[in-house]
Amino acid sequence: MKVAIGCDHAGVELKEELLSLLKQMGIECEDFGTNSTQSVDYPDFGEKVSSAVSKGEVERGILICGTGIGMSIVANKFPNVRAALCNEPFSAKMSRLHNDANILVIGGRVTGKALAREITKLWLETSFEGGRHTRRIEKISQIEEKTKNL
Ligand code: RB5
Protein backbone atom coordinates (compact mmCIF):
# COMPACT_ATOMS: atom_id res chain seq x y z
CA MET A 1 0.00 0.00 0.00
CA LYS A 2 1.24 3.51 -0.85
CA VAL A 3 0.17 6.40 1.37
CA ALA A 4 0.35 10.17 0.77
CA ILE A 5 0.69 12.42 3.81
CA GLY A 6 0.37 16.18 4.23
CA CYS A 7 -0.27 18.84 6.84
CA ASP A 8 -0.21 22.55 7.58
CA HIS A 9 1.97 24.25 10.20
CA ALA A 10 -0.33 23.01 12.99
CA GLY A 11 0.24 19.41 11.97
CA VAL A 12 3.98 19.23 11.31
CA GLU A 13 4.95 17.64 14.60
CA LEU A 14 2.27 14.98 14.32
CA LYS A 15 3.16 14.31 10.69
CA GLU A 16 6.73 13.51 11.76
CA GLU A 17 5.36 11.09 14.37
CA LEU A 18 3.13 9.37 11.82
CA LEU A 19 5.91 9.18 9.25
CA SER A 20 7.96 7.24 11.78
CA LEU A 21 4.97 4.92 12.40
CA LEU A 22 4.55 4.31 8.66
CA LYS A 23 8.24 3.51 8.38
CA GLN A 24 8.00 1.04 11.27
CA MET A 25 4.98 -0.56 9.55
CA GLY A 26 6.95 -0.86 6.29
CA ILE A 27 4.44 1.29 4.40
CA GLU A 28 5.65 3.30 1.41
CA CYS A 29 4.88 6.96 1.92
CA GLU A 30 4.96 10.16 -0.13
CA ASP A 31 5.34 13.29 2.01
CA PHE A 32 3.70 16.37 0.46
CA GLY A 33 4.75 18.76 3.29
CA THR A 34 4.58 21.24 4.83
CA ASN A 35 7.82 20.69 6.67
CA SER A 36 8.12 23.70 8.92
CA THR A 37 6.03 25.51 11.52
CA GLN A 38 5.90 28.62 9.36
CA SER A 39 2.27 29.51 8.74
CA VAL A 40 0.80 28.11 5.50
CA ASP A 41 -2.71 27.64 4.09
CA TYR A 42 -4.08 24.14 4.73
CA PRO A 43 -6.01 23.95 1.39
CA ASP A 44 -2.69 23.97 -0.52
CA PHE A 45 -1.48 20.82 1.22
CA GLY A 46 -4.89 19.20 1.45
CA GLU A 47 -5.18 19.57 -2.31
CA LYS A 48 -1.88 17.76 -3.02
CA VAL A 49 -2.75 14.68 -0.97
CA SER A 50 -6.42 14.57 -2.01
CA SER A 51 -5.52 14.89 -5.67
CA ALA A 52 -3.08 11.95 -5.41
CA VAL A 53 -5.80 9.80 -3.81
CA SER A 54 -8.49 10.99 -6.21
CA LYS A 55 -6.35 10.11 -9.26
CA GLY A 56 -5.40 6.71 -7.81
CA GLU A 57 -1.69 7.58 -7.60
CA VAL A 58 -1.76 6.37 -3.99
CA GLU A 59 -4.21 4.07 -2.25
CA ARG A 60 -4.67 6.12 0.92
CA GLY A 61 -3.96 9.58 2.32
CA ILE A 62 -3.38 11.11 5.74
CA LEU A 63 -3.99 14.82 6.41
CA ILE A 64 -3.33 16.84 9.54
CA CYS A 65 -4.24 20.43 10.41
CA GLY A 66 -5.04 22.03 13.76
CA THR A 67 -8.58 20.71 14.19
CA GLY A 68 -8.71 18.40 11.17
CA ILE A 69 -11.84 20.25 10.03
CA GLY A 70 -10.31 22.39 7.27
CA MET A 71 -8.46 19.44 5.74
CA SER A 72 -11.65 17.32 5.82
CA ILE A 73 -13.62 20.01 3.99
CA VAL A 74 -10.92 20.29 1.32
CA ALA A 75 -10.45 16.54 0.86
CA ASN A 76 -14.15 15.78 0.46
CA LYS A 77 -14.36 18.17 -2.51
CA PHE A 78 -12.37 15.65 -4.59
CA PRO A 79 -14.05 12.92 -6.67
CA ASN A 80 -13.55 9.41 -5.25
CA VAL A 81 -12.28 10.78 -1.95
CA ARG A 82 -13.94 9.73 1.28
CA ALA A 83 -12.12 11.60 4.02
CA ALA A 84 -12.86 10.86 7.68
CA LEU A 85 -11.89 13.11 10.57
CA CYS A 86 -11.06 10.68 13.36
CA ASN A 87 -9.79 11.83 16.70
CA GLU A 88 -10.44 8.50 18.43
CA PRO A 89 -10.01 4.82 17.42
CA PHE A 90 -13.69 3.78 17.17
CA SER A 91 -14.41 6.30 14.41
CA ALA A 92 -11.18 5.32 12.64
CA LYS A 93 -12.18 1.65 12.60
CA MET A 94 -15.77 2.37 11.51
CA SER A 95 -14.61 4.78 8.79
CA ARG A 96 -12.81 1.85 7.17
CA LEU A 97 -15.40 -0.88 7.87
CA HIS A 98 -18.49 1.07 6.78
CA ASN A 99 -17.32 4.09 4.76
CA ASP A 100 -14.23 2.72 3.02
CA ALA A 101 -12.56 6.02 3.94
CA ASN A 102 -9.47 6.57 1.83
CA ILE A 103 -8.19 9.66 3.64
CA LEU A 104 -7.68 9.81 7.39
CA VAL A 105 -7.76 13.29 8.89
CA ILE A 106 -6.46 14.03 12.39
CA GLY A 107 -6.45 17.28 14.38
CA GLY A 108 -2.88 17.99 15.40
CA ARG A 109 -4.10 20.34 18.15
CA VAL A 110 -6.75 17.87 19.30
CA THR A 111 -5.13 14.45 19.40
CA GLY A 112 -1.91 13.53 21.19
CA LYS A 113 0.89 11.60 19.52
CA ALA A 114 0.29 8.21 21.17
CA LEU A 115 -3.43 8.26 20.41
CA ALA A 116 -2.79 9.45 16.85
CA ARG A 117 -0.45 6.50 16.32
CA GLU A 118 -3.10 4.08 17.60
CA ILE A 119 -5.78 5.67 15.37
CA THR A 120 -3.56 5.58 12.29
CA LYS A 121 -2.40 1.96 12.78
CA LEU A 122 -5.98 0.77 13.26
CA TRP A 123 -7.17 2.76 10.25
CA LEU A 124 -4.43 1.36 8.01
CA GLU A 125 -5.01 -2.22 9.14
CA THR A 126 -8.82 -2.30 8.91
CA SER A 127 -10.46 -3.49 5.69
CA PHE A 128 -13.74 -2.33 4.17
CA GLU A 129 -16.59 -4.65 5.20
CA GLY A 130 -18.38 -4.46 1.82
CA GLY A 131 -21.91 -5.96 1.66
CA ARG A 132 -24.65 -3.38 2.21
CA HIS A 133 -22.01 -0.69 2.63
CA THR A 134 -20.93 -1.07 -1.01
CA ARG A 135 -24.38 0.12 -2.11
CA ARG A 136 -24.08 3.13 0.18
CA ILE A 137 -20.63 4.03 -1.16
CA GLU A 138 -22.03 3.78 -4.70
CA LYS A 139 -24.78 6.20 -3.69
CA ILE A 140 -22.13 8.70 -2.58
CA SER A 141 -20.60 8.51 -6.07
CA GLN A 142 -24.04 9.02 -7.62
CA ILE A 143 -24.52 12.15 -5.48
CA GLU A 144 -21.11 13.37 -6.66
CA GLU A 145 -22.38 13.05 -10.27
CA LYS A 146 -25.77 14.64 -9.54
CA THR A 147 -24.27 17.69 -7.82
CA LYS A 148 -21.69 18.44 -10.55
CA ASN A 149 -23.96 20.93 -12.33
CA LEU A 150 -25.54 22.64 -9.32
C1 RB5 B 1 -4.47 27.03 11.40
O1 RB5 B 1 -4.36 28.01 12.36
C2 RB5 B 1 -5.80 26.29 11.53
O2 RB5 B 1 -6.84 27.13 11.17
C3 RB5 B 1 -5.78 25.04 10.71
O3 RB5 B 1 -4.73 24.24 11.11
C4 RB5 B 1 -7.00 24.15 10.79
O4 RB5 B 1 -7.34 23.86 12.12
C5 RB5 B 1 -8.16 24.54 9.98
O5 RB5 B 1 -9.20 23.88 9.95
CSV table of N, CA and C and ligand atoms in Angstrom, one decimal:
chain,number,residue,atom,x,y,z
A,1,MET,N,0.8,-1.2,0.0
A,1,MET,CA,0.0,0.0,0.0
A,1,MET,C,0.9,1.3,0.0
A,2,LYS,N,0.5,2.3,-0.9
A,2,LYS,CA,1.2,3.5,-0.9
A,2,LYS,C,0.3,4.6,-0.3
A,3,VAL,N,0.9,5.4,0.6
A,3,VAL,CA,0.2,6.4,1.4
A,3,VAL,C,0.8,7.8,1.1
A,4,ALA,N,-0.1,8.8,0.9
A,4,ALA,CA,0.4,10.2,0.8
A,4,ALA,C,0.0,10.9,2.1
A,5,ILE,N,0.9,11.7,2.5
A,5,ILE,CA,0.7,12.4,3.8
A,5,ILE,C,1.0,13.9,3.6
A,6,GLY,N,0.2,14.7,4.3
A,6,GLY,CA,0.4,16.2,4.2
A,6,GLY,C,-0.2,16.9,5.4
A,7,CYS,N,0.2,18.1,5.7
A,7,CYS,CA,-0.3,18.8,6.8
A,7,CYS,C,-0.1,20.3,6.6
A,8,ASP,N,-0.6,21.1,7.5
A,8,ASP,CA,-0.2,22.5,7.6
A,8,ASP,C,0.7,22.7,8.8
A,9,HIS,N,1.0,24.0,9.1
A,9,HIS,CA,2.0,24.3,10.2
A,9,HIS,C,1.5,23.7,11.5
A,10,ALA,N,0.2,23.5,11.7
A,10,ALA,CA,-0.3,23.0,13.0
A,10,ALA,C,-0.2,21.5,13.1
A,11,GLY,N,0.2,20.9,12.0
A,11,GLY,CA,0.2,19.4,12.0
A,11,GLY,C,1.6,18.8,11.7
A,12,VAL,N,2.6,19.7,11.7
A,12,VAL,CA,4.0,19.2,11.3
A,12,VAL,C,4.5,18.2,12.3
A,13,GLU,N,4.4,18.5,13.6
A,13,GLU,CA,4.9,17.6,14.6
A,13,GLU,C,4.3,16.3,14.5
A,14,LEU,N,3.0,16.3,14.4
A,14,LEU,CA,2.3,15.0,14.3
A,14,LEU,C,2.6,14.2,13.0
A,15,LYS,N,2.8,15.0,12.0
A,15,LYS,CA,3.2,14.3,10.7
A,15,LYS,C,4.5,13.6,10.9
A,16,GLU,N,5.4,14.2,11.5
A,16,GLU,CA,6.7,13.5,11.8
A,16,GLU,C,6.5,12.2,12.5
A,17,GLU,N,5.7,12.3,13.5
A,17,GLU,CA,5.4,11.1,14.4
A,17,GLU,C,4.7,10.0,13.5
A,18,LEU,N,3.8,10.4,12.6
A,18,LEU,CA,3.1,9.4,11.8
A,18,LEU,C,4.0,8.8,10.7
A,19,LEU,N,4.9,9.7,10.2
A,19,LEU,CA,5.9,9.2,9.2
A,19,LEU,C,6.8,8.1,9.9
A,20,SER,N,7.1,8.3,11.1
A,20,SER,CA,8.0,7.2,11.8
A,20,SER,C,7.1,6.0,12.0
A,21,LEU,N,5.8,6.1,12.3
A,21,LEU,CA,5.0,4.9,12.4
A,21,LEU,C,4.9,4.2,11.1
A,22,LEU,N,4.7,4.9,10.0
A,22,LEU,CA,4.5,4.3,8.7
A,22,LEU,C,5.8,3.6,8.3
A,23,LYS,N,6.9,4.2,8.7
A,23,LYS,CA,8.2,3.5,8.4
A,23,LYS,C,8.3,2.2,9.2
A,24,GLN,N,8.0,2.3,10.4
A,24,GLN,CA,8.0,1.0,11.3
A,24,GLN,C,7.1,0.0,10.7
A,25,MET,N,5.9,0.4,10.1
A,25,MET,CA,5.0,-0.6,9.6
A,25,MET,C,5.4,-1.0,8.2
A,26,GLY,N,6.5,-0.5,7.6
A,26,GLY,CA,6.9,-0.9,6.3
A,26,GLY,C,6.0,-0.4,5.2
A,27,ILE,N,5.4,0.7,5.4
A,27,ILE,CA,4.4,1.3,4.4
A,27,ILE,C,5.1,2.4,3.6
A,28,GLU,N,5.1,2.3,2.3
A,28,GLU,CA,5.7,3.3,1.4
A,28,GLU,C,4.9,4.6,1.5
A,29,CYS,N,5.6,5.7,1.6
A,29,CYS,CA,4.9,7.0,1.9
A,29,CYS,C,5.4,8.1,1.1
A,30,GLU,N,4.5,8.9,0.6
A,30,GLU,CA,5.0,10.2,-0.1
A,30,GLU,C,4.6,11.4,0.7
A,31,ASP,N,5.6,12.2,1.1
A,31,ASP,CA,5.3,13.3,2.0
A,31,ASP,C,5.2,14.6,1.2
A,32,PHE,N,4.0,15.2,1.2
A,32,PHE,CA,3.7,16.4,0.5
A,32,PHE,C,3.9,17.7,1.3
A,33,GLY,N,4.5,17.6,2.5
A,33,GLY,CA,4.7,18.8,3.3
A,33,GLY,C,3.5,19.2,4.0
A,34,THR,N,3.5,20.3,4.6
A,34,THR,CA,4.6,21.2,4.8
A,34,THR,C,5.6,20.7,5.8
A,35,ASN,N,6.8,21.3,5.8
A,35,ASN,CA,7.8,20.7,6.7
A,35,ASN,C,8.4,21.7,7.7
A,36,SER,N,7.7,22.8,7.9
A,36,SER,CA,8.1,23.7,8.9
A,36,SER,C,6.9,24.3,9.6
A,37,THR,N,7.2,25.0,10.7
A,37,THR,CA,6.0,25.5,11.5
A,37,THR,C,5.7,26.9,11.0
A,38,GLN,N,6.3,27.3,9.9
A,38,GLN,CA,5.9,28.6,9.4
A,38,GLN,C,4.5,28.5,8.8
A,39,SER,N,3.7,29.6,9.1
A,39,SER,CA,2.3,29.5,8.7
A,39,SER,C,2.0,29.3,7.2
A,40,VAL,N,1.2,28.4,6.9
A,40,VAL,CA,0.8,28.1,5.5
A,40,VAL,C,-0.7,28.0,5.5
A,41,ASP,N,-1.3,27.8,4.3
A,41,ASP,CA,-2.7,27.6,4.1
A,41,ASP,C,-3.0,26.2,3.9
A,42,TYR,N,-3.8,25.6,4.8
A,42,TYR,CA,-4.1,24.1,4.7
A,42,TYR,C,-4.7,23.7,3.4
A,43,PRO,N,-5.5,24.5,2.7
A,43,PRO,CA,-6.0,24.0,1.4
A,43,PRO,C,-4.9,23.6,0.4
A,44,ASP,N,-3.8,24.3,0.4
A,44,ASP,CA,-2.7,24.0,-0.5
A,44,ASP,C,-2.1,22.6,-0.3
A,45,PHE,N,-2.1,22.1,0.9
A,45,PHE,CA,-1.5,20.8,1.2
A,45,PHE,C,-2.6,19.7,1.2
A,46,GLY,N,-3.8,20.1,1.6
A,46,GLY,CA,-4.9,19.2,1.4
A,46,GLY,C,-5.1,18.8,0.0
A,47,GLU,N,-5.0,19.8,-0.9
A,47,GLU,CA,-5.2,19.6,-2.3
A,47,GLU,C,-4.2,18.5,-2.9
A,48,LYS,N,-2.9,18.7,-2.5
A,48,LYS,CA,-1.9,17.8,-3.0
A,48,LYS,C,-2.2,16.3,-2.7
A,49,VAL,N,-2.5,16.1,-1.4
A,49,VAL,CA,-2.8,14.7,-1.0
A,49,VAL,C,-4.1,14.2,-1.6
A,50,SER,N,-5.1,15.0,-1.5
A,50,SER,CA,-6.4,14.6,-2.0
A,50,SER,C,-6.4,14.3,-3.5
A,51,SER,N,-5.6,15.1,-4.2
A,51,SER,CA,-5.5,14.9,-5.7
A,51,SER,C,-4.8,13.6,-6.0
A,52,ALA,N,-3.8,13.2,-5.2
A,52,ALA,CA,-3.1,12.0,-5.4
A,52,ALA,C,-4.0,10.8,-5.1
A,53,VAL,N,-4.9,10.9,-4.1
A,53,VAL,CA,-5.8,9.8,-3.8
A,53,VAL,C,-6.9,9.8,-4.9
A,54,SER,N,-7.4,10.9,-5.2
A,54,SER,CA,-8.5,11.0,-6.2
A,54,SER,C,-8.1,10.4,-7.6
A,55,LYS,N,-6.8,10.6,-8.0
A,55,LYS,CA,-6.4,10.1,-9.3
A,55,LYS,C,-5.9,8.7,-9.2
A,56,GLY,N,-5.9,8.1,-8.0
A,56,GLY,CA,-5.4,6.7,-7.8
A,56,GLY,C,-3.9,6.6,-7.8
A,57,GLU,N,-3.2,7.7,-7.6
A,57,GLU,CA,-1.7,7.6,-7.6
A,57,GLU,C,-1.2,6.9,-6.3
A,58,VAL,N,-2.0,7.1,-5.3
A,58,VAL,CA,-1.8,6.4,-4.0
A,58,VAL,C,-3.1,5.8,-3.5
A,59,GLU,N,-3.0,4.7,-2.7
A,59,GLU,CA,-4.2,4.1,-2.2
A,59,GLU,C,-4.9,4.9,-1.1
A,60,ARG,N,-4.1,5.4,-0.2
A,60,ARG,CA,-4.7,6.1,0.9
A,60,ARG,C,-3.9,7.4,1.2
A,61,GLY,N,-4.6,8.3,1.9
A,61,GLY,CA,-4.0,9.6,2.3
A,61,GLY,C,-4.2,9.9,3.8
A,62,ILE,N,-3.3,10.6,4.3
A,62,ILE,CA,-3.4,11.1,5.7
A,62,ILE,C,-3.2,12.6,5.7
A,63,LEU,N,-4.1,13.4,6.4
A,63,LEU,CA,-4.0,14.8,6.4
A,63,LEU,C,-4.1,15.3,7.9
A,64,ILE,N,-3.3,16.3,8.2
A,64,ILE,CA,-3.3,16.8,9.5
A,64,ILE,C,-3.3,18.4,9.5
A,65,CYS,N,-4.3,19.0,10.2
A,65,CYS,CA,-4.2,20.4,10.4
A,65,CYS,C,-4.5,20.6,11.9
A,66,GLY,N,-4.9,21.8,12.3
A,66,GLY,CA,-5.0,22.0,13.8
A,66,GLY,C,-6.2,21.2,14.3
A,67,THR,N,-7.4,21.4,13.7
A,67,THR,CA,-8.6,20.7,14.2
A,67,THR,C,-8.9,19.5,13.3
A,68,GLY,N,-8.4,19.5,12.1
A,68,GLY,CA,-8.7,18.4,11.2
A,68,GLY,C,-9.9,18.8,10.3
A,69,ILE,N,-10.6,19.9,10.7
A,69,ILE,CA,-11.8,20.3,10.0
A,69,ILE,C,-11.6,20.8,8.6
A,70,GLY,N,-10.6,21.8,8.6
A,70,GLY,CA,-10.3,22.4,7.3
A,70,GLY,C,-9.9,21.4,6.2
A,71,MET,N,-9.0,20.5,6.7
A,71,MET,CA,-8.5,19.4,5.7
A,71,MET,C,-9.6,18.5,5.3
A,72,SER,N,-10.5,18.2,6.2
A,72,SER,CA,-11.7,17.3,5.8
A,72,SER,C,-12.5,18.0,4.8
A,73,ILE,N,-12.8,19.3,5.0
A,73,ILE,CA,-13.6,20.0,4.0
A,73,ILE,C,-13.0,20.0,2.6
A,74,VAL,N,-11.7,20.3,2.6
A,74,VAL,CA,-10.9,20.3,1.3
A,74,VAL,C,-11.0,18.9,0.7
A,75,ALA,N,-10.6,17.9,1.4
A,75,ALA,CA,-10.4,16.5,0.9
A,75,ALA,C,-11.8,16.0,0.3
A,76,ASN,N,-12.9,16.3,0.9
A,76,ASN,CA,-14.2,15.8,0.5
A,76,ASN,C,-14.7,16.5,-0.8
A,77,LYS,N,-14.0,17.5,-1.3
A,77,LYS,CA,-14.4,18.2,-2.5
A,77,LYS,C,-13.9,17.3,-3.7
A,78,PHE,N,-13.0,16.4,-3.5
A,78,PHE,CA,-12.4,15.6,-4.6
A,78,PHE,C,-13.2,14.4,-4.9
A,79,PRO,N,-13.3,14.1,-6.3
A,79,PRO,CA,-14.0,12.9,-6.7
A,79,PRO,C,-13.3,11.7,-6.1
A,80,ASN,N,-14.1,10.7,-5.8
A,80,ASN,CA,-13.6,9.4,-5.2
A,80,ASN,C,-12.9,9.5,-3.9
A,81,VAL,N,-12.9,10.7,-3.3
A,81,VAL,CA,-12.3,10.8,-1.9
A,81,VAL,C,-13.4,10.7,-0.9
A,82,ARG,N,-13.1,9.8,0.1
A,82,ARG,CA,-13.9,9.7,1.3
A,82,ARG,C,-13.0,10.0,2.5
A,83,ALA,N,-13.0,11.2,2.9
A,83,ALA,CA,-12.1,11.6,4.0
A,83,ALA,C,-12.9,11.5,5.3
A,84,ALA,N,-12.2,11.0,6.4
A,84,ALA,CA,-12.9,10.9,7.7
A,84,ALA,C,-12.0,11.5,8.7
A,85,LEU,N,-12.6,12.5,9.5
A,85,LEU,CA,-11.9,13.1,10.6
A,85,LEU,C,-12.1,12.2,11.8
A,86,CYS,N,-11.0,11.6,12.2
A,86,CYS,CA,-11.1,10.7,13.4
A,86,CYS,C,-10.1,11.1,14.5
A,87,ASN,N,-10.6,11.5,15.6
A,87,ASN,CA,-9.8,11.8,16.7
A,87,ASN,C,-9.8,10.8,17.8
A,88,GLU,N,-10.5,9.6,17.5
A,88,GLU,CA,-10.4,8.5,18.4
A,88,GLU,C,-10.5,7.2,17.6
A,89,PRO,N,-10.1,6.1,18.2
A,89,PRO,CA,-10.0,4.8,17.4
A,89,PRO,C,-11.3,4.3,16.9
A,90,PHE,N,-12.4,4.4,17.6
A,90,PHE,CA,-13.7,3.8,17.2
A,90,PHE,C,-14.1,4.3,15.8
A,91,SER,N,-14.0,5.7,15.7
A,91,SER,CA,-14.4,6.3,14.4
A,91,SER,C,-13.4,5.9,13.3
A,92,ALA,N,-12.2,5.7,13.6
A,92,ALA,CA,-11.2,5.3,12.6
A,92,ALA,C,-11.5,3.9,12.1
A,93,LYS,N,-11.9,3.0,13.0
A,93,LYS,CA,-12.2,1.7,12.6
A,93,LYS,C,-13.5,1.7,11.8
A,94,MET,N,-14.5,2.4,12.2
A,94,MET,CA,-15.8,2.4,11.5
A,94,MET,C,-15.7,3.1,10.1
A,95,SER,N,-14.8,4.1,10.1
A,95,SER,CA,-14.6,4.8,8.8
A,95,SER,C,-14.0,3.9,7.7
A,96,ARG,N,-13.3,2.8,8.1
A,96,ARG,CA,-12.8,1.9,7.2
A,96,ARG,C,-13.9,0.8,6.9
A,97,LEU,N,-14.4,0.2,8.0
A,97,LEU,CA,-15.4,-0.9,7.9
A,97,LEU,C,-16.6,-0.5,7.1
A,98,HIS,N,-17.2,0.7,7.4
A,98,HIS,CA,-18.5,1.1,6.8
A,98,HIS,C,-18.4,2.1,5.7
A,99,ASN,N,-17.4,3.0,5.7
A,99,ASN,CA,-17.3,4.1,4.8
A,99,ASN,C,-16.2,3.9,3.7
A,100,ASP,N,-15.4,2.9,3.9
A,100,ASP,CA,-14.2,2.7,3.0
A,100,ASP,C,-13.5,4.0,2.9
A,101,ALA,N,-13.3,4.7,4.0
A,101,ALA,CA,-12.6,6.0,3.9
A,101,ALA,C,-11.2,5.8,3.4
A,102,ASN,N,-10.8,6.7,2.4
A,102,ASN,CA,-9.5,6.6,1.8
A,102,ASN,C,-8.5,7.7,2.3
A,103,ILE,N,-9.1,8.7,3.0
A,103,ILE,CA,-8.2,9.7,3.6
A,103,ILE,C,-8.6,9.8,5.1
A,104,LEU,N,-7.5,9.6,5.9
A,104,LEU,CA,-7.7,9.8,7.4
A,104,LEU,C,-7.3,11.2,7.7
A,105,VAL,N,-8.1,11.9,8.5
A,105,VAL,CA,-7.8,13.3,8.9
A,105,VAL,C,-7.7,13.3,10.4
A,106,ILE,N,-6.6,13.9,10.9
A,106,ILE,CA,-6.5,14.0,12.4
A,106,ILE,C,-6.2,15.5,12.7
A,107,GLY,N,-6.7,15.9,13.9
A,107,GLY,CA,-6.4,17.3,14.4
A,107,GLY,C,-5.2,17.3,15.2
A,108,GLY,N,-4.2,18.0,14.7
A,108,GLY,CA,-2.9,18.0,15.4
A,108,GLY,C,-2.9,18.7,16.7
A,109,ARG,N,-4.0,19.6,16.9
A,109,ARG,CA,-4.1,20.3,18.2
A,109,ARG,C,-5.2,19.7,19.0
A,110,VAL,N,-5.7,18.5,18.6
A,110,VAL,CA,-6.8,17.9,19.3
A,110,VAL,C,-6.3,16.5,19.9
A,111,THR,N,-5.5,15.8,19.1
A,111,THR,CA,-5.1,14.4,19.4
A,111,THR,C,-3.6,14.3,19.7
A,112,GLY,N,-3.3,13.7,20.8
A,112,GLY,CA,-1.9,13.5,21.2
A,112,GLY,C,-1.2,12.5,20.3
A,113,LYS,N,0.1,12.5,20.4
A,113,LYS,CA,0.9,11.6,19.5
A,113,LYS,C,0.6,10.1,19.7
A,114,ALA,N,0.5,9.6,20.9
A,114,ALA,CA,0.3,8.2,21.2
A,114,ALA,C,-1.1,7.8,20.6
A,115,LEU,N,-2.1,8.6,20.9
A,115,LEU,CA,-3.4,8.3,20.4
A,115,LEU,C,-3.5,8.3,18.9
A,116,ALA,N,-2.8,9.3,18.3
A,116,ALA,CA,-2.8,9.5,16.8
A,116,ALA,C,-2.1,8.2,16.2
A,117,ARG,N,-1.1,7.7,16.8
A,117,ARG,CA,-0.4,6.5,16.3
A,117,ARG,C,-1.4,5.3,16.3
A,118,GLU,N,-2.1,5.2,17.5
A,118,GLU,CA,-3.1,4.1,17.6
A,118,GLU,C,-4.2,4.2,16.5
A,119,ILE,N,-4.7,5.4,16.4
A,119,ILE,CA,-5.8,5.7,15.4
A,119,ILE,C,-5.3,5.3,14.0
A,120,THR,N,-4.1,5.8,13.6
A,120,THR,CA,-3.6,5.6,12.3
A,120,THR,C,-3.3,4.1,12.0
A,121,LYS,N,-2.7,3.4,13.0
A,121,LYS,CA,-2.4,2.0,12.8
A,121,LYS,C,-3.7,1.2,12.5
A,122,LEU,N,-4.7,1.5,13.4
A,122,LEU,CA,-6.0,0.8,13.3
A,122,LEU,C,-6.6,1.1,11.9
A,123,TRP,N,-6.6,2.3,11.5
A,123,TRP,CA,-7.2,2.8,10.2
A,123,TRP,C,-6.5,2.1,9.1
A,124,LEU,N,-5.2,2.0,9.1
A,124,LEU,CA,-4.4,1.4,8.0
A,124,LEU,C,-4.6,-0.2,8.0
A,125,GLU,N,-4.9,-0.8,9.1
A,125,GLU,CA,-5.0,-2.2,9.1
A,125,GLU,C,-6.4,-2.7,9.0
A,126,THR,N,-7.4,-1.8,9.0
A,126,THR,CA,-8.8,-2.3,8.9
A,126,THR,C,-9.3,-2.3,7.5
A,127,SER,N,-9.9,-3.4,7.1
A,127,SER,CA,-10.5,-3.5,5.7
A,127,SER,C,-11.9,-3.1,5.6
A,128,PHE,N,-12.3,-2.7,4.4
A,128,PHE,CA,-13.7,-2.3,4.2
A,128,PHE,C,-14.6,-3.6,4.3
A,129,GLU,N,-15.7,-3.5,4.9
A,129,GLU,CA,-16.6,-4.6,5.2
A,129,GLU,C,-17.4,-5.1,4.0
A,130,GLY,N,-17.6,-4.1,3.0
A,130,GLY,CA,-18.4,-4.5,1.8
A,130,GLY,C,-19.9,-4.7,2.1
A,131,GLY,N,-20.5,-5.7,1.4
A,131,GLY,CA,-21.9,-6.0,1.7
A,131,GLY,C,-22.8,-4.7,1.4
A,132,ARG,N,-23.7,-4.5,2.4
A,132,ARG,CA,-24.6,-3.4,2.2
A,132,ARG,C,-23.9,-2.0,2.1
A,133,HIS,N,-22.7,-2.0,2.7
A,133,HIS,CA,-22.0,-0.7,2.6
A,133,HIS,C,-21.5,-0.3,1.2
A,134,THR,N,-21.3,-1.3,0.4
A,134,THR,CA,-20.9,-1.1,-1.0
A,134,THR,C,-22.0,-0.2,-1.7
A,135,ARG,N,-23.3,-0.6,-1.5
A,135,ARG,CA,-24.4,0.1,-2.1
A,135,ARG,C,-24.4,1.6,-1.6
A,136,ARG,N,-24.1,1.8,-0.4
A,136,ARG,CA,-24.1,3.1,0.2
A,136,ARG,C,-22.9,4.0,-0.4
A,137,ILE,N,-21.8,3.3,-0.6
A,137,ILE,CA,-20.6,4.0,-1.2
A,137,ILE,C,-21.0,4.4,-2.6
A,138,GLU,N,-21.6,3.5,-3.3
A,138,GLU,CA,-22.0,3.8,-4.7
A,138,GLU,C,-23.0,5.0,-4.7
A,139,LYS,N,-23.9,5.1,-3.7
A,139,LYS,CA,-24.8,6.2,-3.7
A,139,LYS,C,-24.0,7.5,-3.5
A,140,ILE,N,-22.9,7.5,-2.8
A,140,ILE,CA,-22.1,8.7,-2.6
A,140,ILE,C,-21.6,9.1,-3.9
A,141,SER,N,-21.1,8.2,-4.7
A,141,SER,CA,-20.6,8.5,-6.1
A,141,SER,C,-21.7,9.1,-6.9
A,142,GLN,N,-22.9,8.5,-6.8
A,142,GLN,CA,-24.0,9.0,-7.6
A,142,GLN,C,-24.4,10.5,-7.2
A,143,ILE,N,-24.3,10.8,-5.9
A,143,ILE,CA,-24.5,12.1,-5.5
A,143,ILE,C,-23.5,13.1,-6.1
A,144,GLU,N,-22.2,12.6,-6.1
A,144,GLU,CA,-21.1,13.4,-6.7
A,144,GLU,C,-21.5,13.8,-8.1
A,145,GLU,N,-22.0,12.8,-8.9
A,145,GLU,CA,-22.4,13.0,-10.3
A,145,GLU,C,-23.5,14.1,-10.3
A,146,LYS,N,-24.5,13.8,-9.5
A,146,LYS,CA,-25.8,14.6,-9.5
A,146,LYS,C,-25.5,16.1,-9.2
A,147,THR,N,-24.5,16.3,-8.3
A,147,THR,CA,-24.3,17.7,-7.8
A,147,THR,C,-23.3,18.5,-8.7
A,148,LYS,N,-22.7,17.8,-9.7
A,148,LYS,CA,-21.7,18.4,-10.6
A,148,LYS,C,-22.2,19.7,-11.2
A,149,ASN,N,-23.5,19.8,-11.6
A,149,ASN,CA,-24.0,20.9,-12.3
A,149,ASN,C,-24.8,21.9,-11.5
A,150,LEU,N,-24.7,21.8,-10.2
A,150,LEU,CA,-25.5,22.6,-9.3
A,150,LEU,C,-25.0,24.1,-9.4
B,1,RB5,C1,-4.5,27.0,11.4
B,1,RB5,O1,-4.4,28.0,12.4
B,1,RB5,C2,-5.8,26.3,11.5
B,1,RB5,O2,-6.8,27.1,11.2
B,1,RB5,C3,-5.8,25.0,10.7
B,1,RB5,O3,-4.7,24.2,11.1
B,1,RB5,C4,-7.0,24.1,10.8
B,1,RB5,O4,-7.3,23.9,12.1
B,1,RB5,C5,-8.2,24.5,10.0
B,1,RB5,O5,-9.2,23.9,9.9
